[in-house]
Amino acid sequence: MIFAGKKVLVFGTGKSGIAAEELLHKKGASVVLYDGNDKLEKEEILKKLESRDSVEVVLGELPEEMLDSLDLVVLSPGVPTDLPVVLKMKEKEIPVIGEVELAYQVSRGKVLAITGTNGKTTTTSLLGEIMKAYQPEVKVVGNIGTPYTSAALDTTDDTVTVAEISSFQLETIKEFHPAASAITNITEDHLNRHHTMEEYIRVKECITENQTMDDLCVLNYEDEILRPFGEKLMTEKKVQVMYFSSLRALKDGIYYQDGEIRIAKNGETELLTRTDDLKLLGLHNFENVMVASAMALHAGVPMETVRKVIQEFAGVEHRIEYVCEKDGVAYYNDSKGTNPDAAIKGIQAMNRPTLLIGGGYDKQSTYEEWIQAFDGKVRFLVLIGDTKEKIAKAARSVGFNDIIMADNLKEAVQICHDKANAGDAVLLSPACASWDQFKSYEQRGELFKEYVRAL
């Protein structure tokens, strides 16, 4: 798409919206930066922009006459596609795309893209490190923290872009076409946005929409949604599929068994690594290693390079991140455990009695399965945030009663410190989003580490 001379509305004034505005400005578009929140300050938004003199900022209700003058709308990932104003744009047949689609249309080179309910960030970070060890030009972008739009204009035909793609971003793709994609797993999440599980699944599977027989999709063999989806991809679209499994040996694919990760092809197997040689803990992390390795091998990275990087990789911030030890108690920051399934992985990785801090913004999740996964490890569940009563009720319904309520994260850390014994762990793994009390899960994790270090 040619953007020069077009009037484009960028919906959303967060990090993604700002990056999209800057890209469009550089491509010669006339940009309106819009946010429905009329409490925001125009001056504060303009301060973030290099092109502040040439952009129009509109807050609150969008004037009807402005809609009639638009050639294109770019939605930030946080903007629901079923808002009345967005539906009105579609009624008027104004093209509506997302920030990821905008970036893809102006970028060059090859894209490797990862989605899934959990494991995306670790897998994306690891794949980025593997590619950097082999390719001279690598960008790691997307939901991981760097907007794709901020890197798109710096790409060349030799660039490999490794992208973490959320369901919110997949709702608005048109041409986005990764050479290799992965769906790590699909469990209940973001139903406040997608409304039904069927719609959430459909949107996740959109990552393969434009893939062809030259491309690869890596899928979880143990996921009852993804295994049949892989069969359909292979038969109907002829896309190459590589399954991974942490529960069984596969005839074709990559799998974990008896402390080893092996690759199987045509009945032959090859050892990729022993898991004792990895710095990452937990079965879910072995799955992340399998996904990143499969994608890197498809992209032409030699086995020995993949092996070296996966054995050196120490993990990502806010995902079962070791903070420090105080009085014989180990503290872990798993602030990225923003849904029950991710938080199950957090508690499963603990190898000592644990005091667990949970709760936060309500994404309409259910919590019984998370609490049942405590498996005798959790001494106390300390709850904060909007969901604390809902989680406490769920816990009691499945027979877990060692619950303490706290007003905020700082108080929760202090309670855990007072109750913990030497040899215990304290884990922040909320099973909820952060938006009730924090700007982001990153801010929640940073504050947790600050409070712990100050004990």
CSV table of C-alpha atoms in Angstrom, one decimal:
chain,number,residue,atom,x,y,z
A,1,MET,CA,0.0,0.0,0.0
A,2,ILE,CA,1.2,3.5,-0.8
A,3,PHE,CA,0.8,5.8,2.2
A,4,ALA,CA,2.2,9.1,0.8
A,5,GLY,CA,-0.6,11.7,0.5
A,6,LYS,CA,-3.1,9.6,2.3
A,7,LYS,CA,-5.0,10.8,5.4
A,8,VAL,CA,-4.6,8.1,8.0
A,9,LEU,CA,-6.1,7.9,11.5
A,10,VAL,CA,-4.0,6.1,14.1
A,11,PHE,CA,-6.4,4.9,16.9
A,12,GLY,CA,-4.5,4.7,20.2
A,13,THR,CA,-1.8,6.9,21.8
A,14,GLY,CA,0.2,4.3,23.6
A,15,LYS,CA,3.6,2.9,22.5
A,16,SER,CA,2.2,1.2,19.4
A,17,GLY,CA,0.2,4.2,18.3
A,18,ILE,CA,3.1,6.6,18.6
A,19,ALA,CA,5.4,4.2,16.6
A,20,ALA,CA,2.7,3.8,13.9
A,21,GLU,CA,2.3,7.6,13.7
A,22,GLU,CA,6.1,8.1,13.3
A,23,LEU,CA,6.3,5.5,10.6
A,24,LEU,CA,3.3,6.9,8.6
A,25,HIS,CA,4.8,10.4,8.9
A,26,LYS,CA,8.1,9.2,7.4
A,27,LYS,CA,6.1,7.5,4.6
A,28,GLY,CA,4.5,10.9,3.7
A,29,ALA,CA,1.0,10.3,5.1
A,30,SER,CA,-1.1,13.0,6.8
A,31,VAL,CA,-1.8,11.6,10.3
A,32,VAL,CA,-4.5,12.1,12.8
A,33,LEU,CA,-3.7,10.6,16.2
A,34,TYR,CA,-6.9,9.6,18.0
A,35,ASP,CA,-7.8,8.4,21.5
A,36,GLY,CA,-11.3,8.0,22.9
A,37,ASN,CA,-10.1,8.9,26.3
A,38,ASP,CA,-10.8,12.7,26.7
A,39,LYS,CA,-9.0,12.8,30.0
A,40,LEU,CA,-5.6,12.5,28.3
A,41,GLU,CA,-3.5,15.7,27.8
A,42,LYS,CA,-2.7,16.7,24.2
A,43,GLU,CA,0.5,18.3,25.2
A,44,GLU,CA,1.7,15.1,26.9
A,45,ILE,CA,1.0,13.1,23.8
A,46,LEU,CA,2.7,15.6,21.5
A,47,LYS,CA,5.9,15.5,23.7
A,48,LYS,CA,6.3,11.8,22.7
A,49,LEU,CA,6.3,12.7,18.9
A,50,GLU,CA,9.2,13.7,16.7
A,51,SER,CA,6.7,14.9,14.2
A,52,ARG,CA,4.7,16.9,16.7
A,53,ASP,CA,4.2,19.9,14.4
A,54,SER,CA,2.5,18.0,11.6
A,55,VAL,CA,0.2,15.7,13.5
A,56,GLU,CA,-3.4,16.4,14.5
A,57,VAL,CA,-4.4,15.0,17.9
A,58,VAL,CA,-8.1,14.3,18.6
A,59,LEU,CA,-9.4,13.1,22.0
A,60,GLY,CA,-12.8,12.0,23.1
A,61,GLU,CA,-15.6,11.7,20.5
A,62,LEU,CA,-14.5,11.5,16.9
A,63,PRO,CA,-16.3,14.0,14.7
A,64,GLU,CA,-18.4,12.4,12.0
A,65,GLU,CA,-17.0,14.8,9.3
A,66,MET,CA,-13.5,13.5,10.0
A,67,LEU,CA,-14.5,10.0,9.3
A,68,ASP,CA,-15.6,11.0,5.8
A,69,SER,CA,-12.1,12.4,5.0
A,70,LEU,CA,-10.1,9.2,6.0
A,71,ASP,CA,-8.3,6.9,3.6
A,72,LEU,CA,-7.1,4.4,6.2
A,73,VAL,CA,-7.4,3.6,9.9
A,74,VAL,CA,-4.6,1.9,11.9
A,75,LEU,CA,-5.7,0.3,15.2
A,76,SER,CA,-3.4,-0.1,18.1
A,77,PRO,CA,-3.6,-3.6,19.6
A,78,GLY,CA,-5.4,-2.4,22.7
A,79,VAL,CA,-8.4,-1.1,20.7
A,80,PRO,CA,-11.3,-3.6,20.4
A,81,THR,CA,-12.4,-4.1,16.8
A,82,ASP,CA,-16.1,-4.1,17.9
A,83,LEU,CA,-16.2,-0.6,19.4
A,84,PRO,CA,-19.1,1.4,17.9
A,85,VAL,CA,-16.7,3.9,16.3
A,86,VAL,CA,-14.7,1.1,14.7
A,87,LEU,CA,-17.8,-0.6,13.4
A,88,LYS,CA,-18.9,2.8,11.9
A,89,MET,CA,-15.5,3.1,10.1
A,90,LYS,CA,-16.1,-0.4,8.6
A,91,GLU,CA,-19.6,0.6,7.6
A,92,LYS,CA,-18.2,3.5,5.7
A,93,GLU,CA,-15.8,1.0,4.0
A,94,ILE,CA,-12.7,2.8,5.3
A,95,PRO,CA,-9.9,0.1,5.3
A,96,VAL,CA,-9.0,-0.8,8.9
A,97,ILE,CA,-5.7,-2.5,9.6
A,98,GLY,CA,-3.5,-3.1,12.7
A,99,GLU,CA,-0.1,-1.8,13.7
A,100,VAL,CA,1.5,-5.2,12.8
A,101,GLU,CA,-0.1,-5.2,9.4
A,102,LEU,CA,1.1,-1.6,8.8
A,103,ALA,CA,4.7,-2.6,9.8
A,104,TYR,CA,4.6,-5.8,7.6
A,105,GLN,CA,3.5,-3.8,4.5
A,106,VAL,CA,6.5,-1.5,4.7
A,107,SER,CA,9.2,-3.9,6.0
A,108,ARG,CA,11.5,-6.2,4.0
A,109,GLY,CA,13.2,-9.5,4.6
A,110,LYS,CA,11.8,-12.7,6.3
A,111,VAL,CA,9.4,-12.8,9.3
A,112,LEU,CA,9.3,-15.6,12.0
A,113,ALA,CA,6.2,-15.1,14.1
A,114,ILE,CA,5.1,-16.7,17.4
A,115,THR,CA,1.7,-16.7,19.0
A,116,GLY,CA,-0.1,-18.8,21.7
A,117,THR,CA,-1.6,-18.2,25.1
A,118,ASN,CA,1.6,-18.8,27.0
A,119,GLY,CA,5.3,-19.1,26.2
A,120,LYS,CA,5.4,-16.5,23.5
A,121,THR,CA,7.8,-14.1,25.1
A,122,THR,CA,10.4,-16.7,26.2
A,123,THR,CA,10.2,-18.4,22.8
A,124,THR,CA,10.5,-15.1,20.9
A,125,SER,CA,13.5,-14.0,23.0
A,126,LEU,CA,15.2,-17.3,22.5
A,127,LEU,CA,14.6,-17.5,18.8
A,128,GLY,CA,15.9,-13.9,18.5
A,129,GLU,CA,19.1,-14.9,20.2
A,130,ILE,CA,19.5,-18.0,18.0
A,131,MET,CA,19.0,-15.9,14.8
A,132,LYS,CA,21.4,-13.2,16.0
A,133,ALA,CA,24.1,-15.9,16.4
A,134,TYR,CA,23.7,-16.8,12.7
A,135,GLN,CA,22.3,-13.8,10.9
A,136,PRO,CA,23.9,-10.3,10.7
A,137,GLU,CA,20.5,-8.4,10.7
A,138,VAL,CA,17.9,-9.5,13.2
A,139,LYS,CA,15.0,-7.5,14.7
A,140,VAL,CA,13.0,-8.8,17.7
A,141,VAL,CA,9.6,-7.0,17.8
A,142,GLY,CA,5.9,-7.1,18.6
A,143,ASN,CA,4.1,-7.9,21.8
A,144,ILE,CA,7.5,-8.4,23.5
A,145,GLY,CA,7.9,-4.7,24.0
A,146,THR,CA,9.3,-3.1,20.8
A,147,PRO,CA,6.6,-2.1,18.4
A,148,TYR,CA,7.1,-3.7,14.9
A,149,THR,CA,6.4,-0.3,13.4
A,150,SER,CA,9.4,1.2,15.1
A,151,ALA,CA,11.7,-1.3,13.4
A,152,ALA,CA,10.0,-1.8,10.0
A,153,LEU,CA,11.8,1.0,8.1
A,154,ASP,CA,15.2,-0.2,9.2
A,155,THR,CA,14.8,-3.6,7.6
A,156,THR,CA,16.5,-4.8,4.4
A,157,ASP,CA,16.1,-7.9,2.2
A,158,ASP,CA,18.6,-9.6,4.5
A,159,THR,CA,16.7,-8.8,7.7
A,160,VAL,CA,15.1,-11.6,9.8
A,161,THR,CA,12.3,-10.2,11.9
A,162,VAL,CA,11.3,-12.3,14.9
A,163,ALA,CA,7.9,-11.2,16.1
A,164,GLU,CA,5.7,-12.0,19.2
A,165,ILE,CA,2.2,-11.6,17.9
A,166,SER,CA,-0.8,-11.4,20.3
A,167,SER,CA,-4.4,-12.3,19.4
A,168,PHE,CA,-5.2,-8.6,19.5
A,169,GLN,CA,-2.7,-8.0,16.7
A,170,LEU,CA,-3.9,-11.0,14.7
A,171,GLU,CA,-7.4,-9.6,14.5
A,172,THR,CA,-6.4,-6.9,12.0
A,173,ILE,CA,-3.9,-8.6,9.6
A,174,LYS,CA,-4.5,-8.7,5.9
A,175,GLU,CA,-1.2,-9.6,4.1
A,176,PHE,CA,1.0,-10.5,7.1
A,177,HIS,CA,2.9,-13.6,6.0
A,178,PRO,CA,5.5,-15.3,8.2
A,179,ALA,CA,8.0,-17.8,6.6
A,180,ALA,CA,7.7,-19.7,9.9
A,181,SER,CA,5.0,-19.4,12.5
A,182,ALA,CA,4.2,-21.1,15.8
A,183,ILE,CA,1.2,-21.5,18.0
A,184,THR,CA,2.6,-22.6,21.4
A,185,ASN,CA,-0.7,-23.6,23.0
A,186,ILE,CA,-4.3,-22.3,23.3
A,187,THR,CA,-6.0,-22.1,26.7
A,188,GLU,CA,-8.8,-19.7,27.9
A,189,ASP,CA,-7.7,-16.1,27.9
A,190,HIS,CA,-8.8,-12.6,26.8
A,191,LEU,CA,-12.5,-13.6,26.7
A,192,ASN,CA,-13.4,-10.1,27.8
A,193,ARG,CA,-12.0,-9.0,24.4
A,194,HIS,CA,-12.9,-12.0,22.1
A,195,HIS,CA,-16.1,-13.0,24.0
A,196,THR,CA,-16.1,-16.7,23.0
A,197,MET,CA,-13.4,-19.3,23.0
A,198,GLU,CA,-14.3,-20.1,19.4
A,199,GLU,CA,-13.4,-16.6,18.3
A,200,TYR,CA,-10.2,-16.6,20.4
A,201,ILE,CA,-9.1,-19.8,18.7
A,202,ARG,CA,-10.0,-18.5,15.2
A,203,VAL,CA,-8.0,-15.4,15.7
A,204,LYS,CA,-4.9,-17.3,17.0
A,205,GLU,CA,-5.1,-19.6,13.9
A,206,CYS,CA,-5.0,-16.5,11.7
A,207,ILE,CA,-1.2,-16.4,12.0
A,208,THR,CA,-1.1,-19.1,9.2
A,209,GLU,CA,-3.7,-17.3,7.0
A,210,ASN,CA,-1.2,-16.3,4.2
A,211,GLN,CA,1.3,-19.2,4.6
A,212,THR,CA,2.0,-21.5,1.7
A,213,MET,CA,3.8,-24.8,1.1
A,214,ASP,CA,7.2,-23.2,1.4
A,215,ASP,CA,6.4,-22.1,5.0
A,216,LEU,CA,6.4,-23.9,8.3
A,217,CYS,CA,4.0,-23.8,11.2
A,218,VAL,CA,5.1,-25.3,14.6
A,219,LEU,CA,2.3,-26.7,16.7
A,220,ASN,CA,1.8,-28.4,20.0
A,221,TYR,CA,0.9,-32.0,19.4
A,222,GLU,CA,-0.5,-32.3,23.0
A,223,ASP,CA,-3.0,-29.4,22.4
A,224,GLU,CA,-6.4,-30.9,21.4
A,225,ILE,CA,-7.2,-27.8,19.4
A,226,LEU,CA,-3.9,-27.5,17.6
A,227,ARG,CA,-3.3,-31.2,16.6
A,228,PRO,CA,-6.3,-31.3,14.3
A,229,PHE,CA,-5.6,-27.8,13.1
A,230,GLY,CA,-2.2,-29.0,11.9
A,231,GLU,CA,-3.8,-31.9,10.0
A,232,LYS,CA,-6.0,-29.4,8.3
A,233,LEU,CA,-3.1,-27.1,7.5
A,234,MET,CA,-1.2,-29.9,5.8
A,235,THR,CA,-4.1,-31.3,3.8
A,236,GLU,CA,-6.0,-28.1,2.8
A,237,LYS,CA,-3.2,-25.5,2.5
A,238,LYS,CA,-0.1,-27.8,2.1
A,239,VAL,CA,1.7,-25.7,4.7
A,240,GLN,CA,4.6,-27.7,6.3
A,241,VAL,CA,3.7,-28.6,10.0
A,242,MET,CA,6.2,-29.6,12.7
A,243,TYR,CA,4.7,-30.8,15.9
A,244,PHE,CA,6.4,-30.7,19.3
A,245,SER,CA,5.6,-32.8,22.3
A,246,SER,CA,6.7,-32.9,25.9
A,247,LEU,CA,4.7,-36.1,26.6
A,248,ARG,CA,5.7,-38.6,23.9
A,249,ALA,CA,8.3,-39.5,21.2
A,250,LEU,CA,7.1,-38.4,17.8
A,251,LYS,CA,7.9,-40.2,14.5
A,252,ASP,CA,8.2,-36.8,12.9
A,253,GLY,CA,8.8,-33.7,15.0
A,254,ILE,CA,10.7,-32.5,18.0
A,255,TYR,CA,10.0,-34.0,21.4
A,256,TYR,CA,11.2,-34.2,25.1
A,257,GLN,CA,11.7,-37.6,26.7
A,258,ASP,CA,13.9,-38.9,29.5
A,259,GLY,CA,15.9,-35.7,30.0
A,260,GLU,CA,16.6,-35.2,26.2
A,261,ILE,CA,15.2,-33.1,23.4
A,262,ARG,CA,15.3,-35.0,20.2
A,263,ILE,CA,14.4,-34.3,16.6
A,264,ALA,CA,12.7,-37.1,14.6
A,265,LYS,CA,12.5,-37.3,10.8
A,266,ASN,CA,11.5,-40.3,8.7
A,267,GLY,CA,12.1,-42.6,11.6
A,268,GLU,CA,15.6,-41.3,12.4
A,269,THR,CA,16.2,-39.3,15.6
A,270,GLU,CA,19.0,-36.8,16.5
A,271,LEU,CA,19.8,-35.5,19.9
A,272,LEU,CA,19.4,-31.7,20.1
A,273,THR,CA,20.3,-31.3,23.8
A,274,ARG,CA,20.0,-32.9,27.3
A,275,THR,CA,17.8,-30.7,29.4
A,276,ASP,CA,20.3,-30.8,32.3
A,277,ASP,CA,22.5,-28.7,30.0
A,278,LEU,CA,19.8,-25.9,29.8
A,279,LYS,CA,19.7,-23.0,32.2
A,280,LEU,CA,15.9,-22.8,31.8
A,281,LEU,CA,13.7,-24.6,34.4
A,282,GLY,CA,10.5,-26.5,33.9
A,283,LEU,CA,8.7,-28.5,31.3
A,284,HIS,CA,7.0,-25.5,29.8
A,285,ASN,CA,10.4,-24.0,29.1
A,286,PHE,CA,11.6,-27.2,27.4
A,287,GLU,CA,8.5,-26.7,25.1
A,288,ASN,CA,9.7,-23.1,24.4
A,289,VAL,CA,13.1,-24.4,23.5
A,290,MET,CA,11.6,-27.0,21.1
A,291,VAL,CA,9.5,-24.3,19.3
A,292,ALA,CA,12.4,-21.8,18.9
A,293,SER,CA,14.7,-24.6,17.8
A,294,ALA,CA,12.3,-26.0,15.2
A,295,MET,CA,11.8,-22.5,13.7
A,296,ALA,CA,15.5,-21.7,13.6
A,297,LEU,CA,16.3,-25.0,11.9
A,298,HIS,CA,13.7,-24.3,9.3
A,299,ALA,CA,15.3,-20.8,8.8
A,300,GLY,CA,18.6,-22.5,8.0
A,301,VAL,CA,20.5,-22.2,11.3
A,302,PRO,CA,22.9,-25.1,11.8
A,303,MET,CA,22.2,-27.5,14.5
A,304,GLU,CA,25.4,-26.7,16.4
A,305,THR,CA,24.5,-23.0,16.5
A,306,VAL,CA,21.0,-23.8,17.8
A,307,ARG,CA,22.4,-26.1,20.5
A,308,LYS,CA,25.0,-23.6,21.7
A,309,VAL,CA,22.5,-20.7,22.1
A,310,ILE,CA,19.7,-22.8,23.8
A,311,GLN,CA,22.2,-24.1,26.3
A,312,GLU,CA,23.4,-20.5,27.2
A,313,PHE,CA,20.0,-18.8,27.3
A,314,ALA,CA,19.0,-17.8,30.9
A,315,GLY,CA,15.4,-16.8,30.3
A,316,VAL,CA,13.5,-13.5,30.3
A,317,GLU,CA,12.6,-10.9,32.9
A,318,HIS,CA,9.3,-11.3,34.8
A,319,ARG,CA,9.0,-15.0,33.8
A,320,ILE,CA,9.9,-17.1,36.9
A,321,GLU,CA,12.8,-14.7,37.3
A,322,TYR,CA,15.0,-15.3,40.3
A,323,VAL,CA,15.2,-12.1,42.3
A,324,CYS,CA,17.4,-12.8,45.4
A,325,GLU,CA,17.5,-14.8,48.6
A,326,LYS,CA,16.7,-13.2,52.0
A,327,ASP,CA,17.0,-15.1,55.3
A,328,GLY,CA,17.1,-18.4,53.4
A,329,VAL,CA,13.9,-17.5,51.4
A,330,ALA,CA,14.2,-17.4,47.6
A,331,TYR,CA,12.1,-14.8,45.8
A,332,TYR,CA,10.8,-15.2,42.2
A,333,ASN,CA,9.1,-12.7,39.9
A,334,ASP,CA,6.6,-14.3,37.6
A,335,SER,CA,4.6,-11.1,36.9
A,336,LYS,CA,4.1,-12.2,33.3
A,337,GLY,CA,1.9,-15.0,34.6
A,338,THR,CA,-1.1,-13.0,33.6
A,339,ASN,CA,-3.6,-15.8,33.2
A,340,PRO,CA,-4.3,-19.0,35.2
A,341,ASP,CA,-2.6,-21.3,32.7
A,342,ALA,CA,0.7,-19.3,32.8
A,343,ALA,CA,0.5,-19.2,36.6
A,344,ILE,CA,0.1,-23.0,36.7
A,345,LYS,CA,3.5,-23.2,34.9
A,346,GLY,CA,4.9,-20.8,37.5
A,347,ILE,CA,3.9,-22.9,40.5
A,348,GLN,CA,4.9,-26.2,38.7
A,349,ALA,CA,8.5,-24.8,38.3
A,350,MET,CA,8.8,-24.3,42.1
A,351,ASN,CA,10.8,-26.9,43.9
A,352,ARG,CA,10.3,-25.8,47.6
A,353,PRO,CA,7.3,-24.8,49.8
A,354,THR,CA,5.9,-21.6,48.4
A,355,LEU,CA,4.1,-18.5,49.5
A,356,LEU,CA,2.2,-17.3,46.4
A,357,ILE,CA,1.1,-13.8,45.6
A,358,GLY,CA,-1.9,-13.7,43.2
A,359,GLY,CA,-4.7,-11.5,42.0
A,360,GLY,CA,-5.2,-8.5,39.8
A,361,TYR,CA,-7.4,-7.2,36.9
A,362,ASP,CA,-10.3,-9.5,36.0
A,363,LYS,CA,-10.1,-10.9,32.5
A,364,GLN,CA,-13.2,-13.2,33.2
A,365,SER,CA,-10.9,-16.2,33.9
A,366,THR,CA,-11.7,-19.1,36.2
A,367,TYR,CA,-9.2,-20.0,38.9
A,368,GLU,CA,-10.1,-23.5,40.2
A,369,GLU,CA,-7.7,-25.4,37.9
A,370,TRP,CA,-4.8,-23.1,39.0
A,371,ILE,CA,-5.5,-23.7,42.7
A,372,GLN,CA,-5.8,-27.4,42.1
A,373,ALA,CA,-2.3,-27.3,40.5
A,374,PHE,CA,-0.8,-26.1,43.8
A,375,ASP,CA,-0.3,-29.8,44.6
A,376,GLY,CA,0.6,-29.3,48.3
A,377,LYS,CA,3.4,-26.8,47.5
A,378,VAL,CA,1.6,-23.6,48.5
A,379,ARG,CA,1.7,-22.7,52.2
A,380,PHE,CA,-0.2,-19.4,51.9
A,381,LEU,CA,-2.0,-17.7,49.0
A,382,VAL,CA,-1.7,-13.9,49.5
A,383,LEU,CA,-4.3,-12.1,47.3
A,384,ILE,CA,-4.4,-8.5,46.0
A,385,GLY,CA,-6.3,-6.6,43.4
A,386,ASP,CA,-9.8,-6.7,41.8
A,387,THR,CA,-10.0,-10.5,41.7
A,388,LYS,CA,-9.0,-11.3,45.3
A,389,GLU,CA,-12.5,-12.1,46.5
A,390,LYS,CA,-13.3,-14.1,43.3
A,391,ILE,CA,-10.0,-16.1,43.7
A,392,ALA,CA,-10.6,-16.7,47.4
A,393,LYS,CA,-14.1,-18.1,46.7
A,394,ALA,CA,-12.7,-20.4,44.0
A,395,ALA,CA,-9.9,-21.6,46.3
A,396,ARG,CA,-12.3,-22.4,49.1
A,397,SER,CA,-14.6,-24.2,46.7
A,398,VAL,CA,-11.7,-26.7,45.9
A,399,GLY,CA,-10.7,-27.0,49.6
A,400,PHE,CA,-7.8,-24.5,49.8
A,401,ASN,CA,-8.2,-22.2,52.8
A,402,ASP,CA,-4.8,-20.8,53.6
A,403,ILE,CA,-5.6,-17.4,52.2
A,404,ILE,CA,-4.5,-14.0,53.3
A,405,MET,CA,-5.9,-10.7,51.8
A,406,ALA,CA,-3.6,-7.7,51.3
A,407,ASP,CA,-4.4,-4.2,50.2
A,408,ASN,CA,-1.5,-3.9,47.8
A,409,LEU,CA,1.6,-5.6,46.5
A,410,LYS,CA,4.0,-3.9,49.0
A,411,GLU,CA,1.8,-5.3,51.9
A,412,ALA,CA,1.7,-8.7,50.2
A,413,VAL,CA,5.5,-8.9,50.0
A,414,GLN,CA,5.8,-7.9,53.7
A,415,ILE,CA,3.2,-10.6,54.7
A,416,CYS,CA,5.2,-13.3,52.8
A,417,HIS,CA,8.4,-12.2,54.4
A,418,ASP,CA,6.8,-12.4,57.9
A,419,LYS,CA,5.3,-15.8,57.2
A,420,ALA,CA,8.1,-17.5,55.3
A,421,ASN,CA,10.6,-20.0,56.8
A,422,ALA,CA,14.2,-20.6,55.7
A,423,GLY,CA,14.0,-23.0,52.7
A,424,ASP,CA,10.7,-21.5,51.4
A,425,ALA,CA,10.1,-19.6,48.2
A,426,VAL,CA,8.0,-16.5,47.6
A,427,LEU,CA,6.5,-16.3,44.1
A,428,LEU,CA,4.6,-13.5,42.5
A,429,SER,CA,2.6,-15.3,39.8
A,430,PRO,CA,-0.8,-13.4,39.7
A,431,ALA,CA,-2.9,-15.4,37.2
A,432,CYS,CA,-4.4,-12.0,36.3
A,433,ALA,CA,-3.5,-8.9,34.2
A,434,SER,CA,-2.0,-5.9,36.0
A,435,TRP,CA,-4.2,-3.1,34.9
A,436,ASP,CA,-6.2,-2.7,38.1
A,437,GLN,CA,-3.2,-1.3,40.1
A,438,PHE,CA,-0.3,-1.0,37.6
A,439,LYS,CA,0.4,0.3,34.1
A,440,SER,CA,1.7,-3.1,33.0
A,441,TYR,CA,2.9,-6.5,34.2
A,442,GLU,CA,6.5,-5.1,33.8
A,443,GLN,CA,5.8,-2.3,36.3
A,444,ARG,CA,4.2,-4.8,38.7
A,445,GLY,CA,7.3,-7.0,38.4
A,446,GLU,CA,9.7,-4.1,38.8
A,447,LEU,CA,7.9,-3.0,42.0
A,448,PHE,CA,7.9,-6.5,43.4
A,449,LYS,CA,11.7,-6.7,42.9
A,450,GLU,CA,12.1,-3.3,44.5
A,451,TYR,CA,9.9,-4.2,47.6
A,452,VAL,CA,11.8,-7.6,48.0
A,453,ARG,CA,15.3,-6.0,47.8
A,454,ALA,CA,14.2,-3.4,50.4
A,455,LEU,CA,13.1,-6.0,53.0
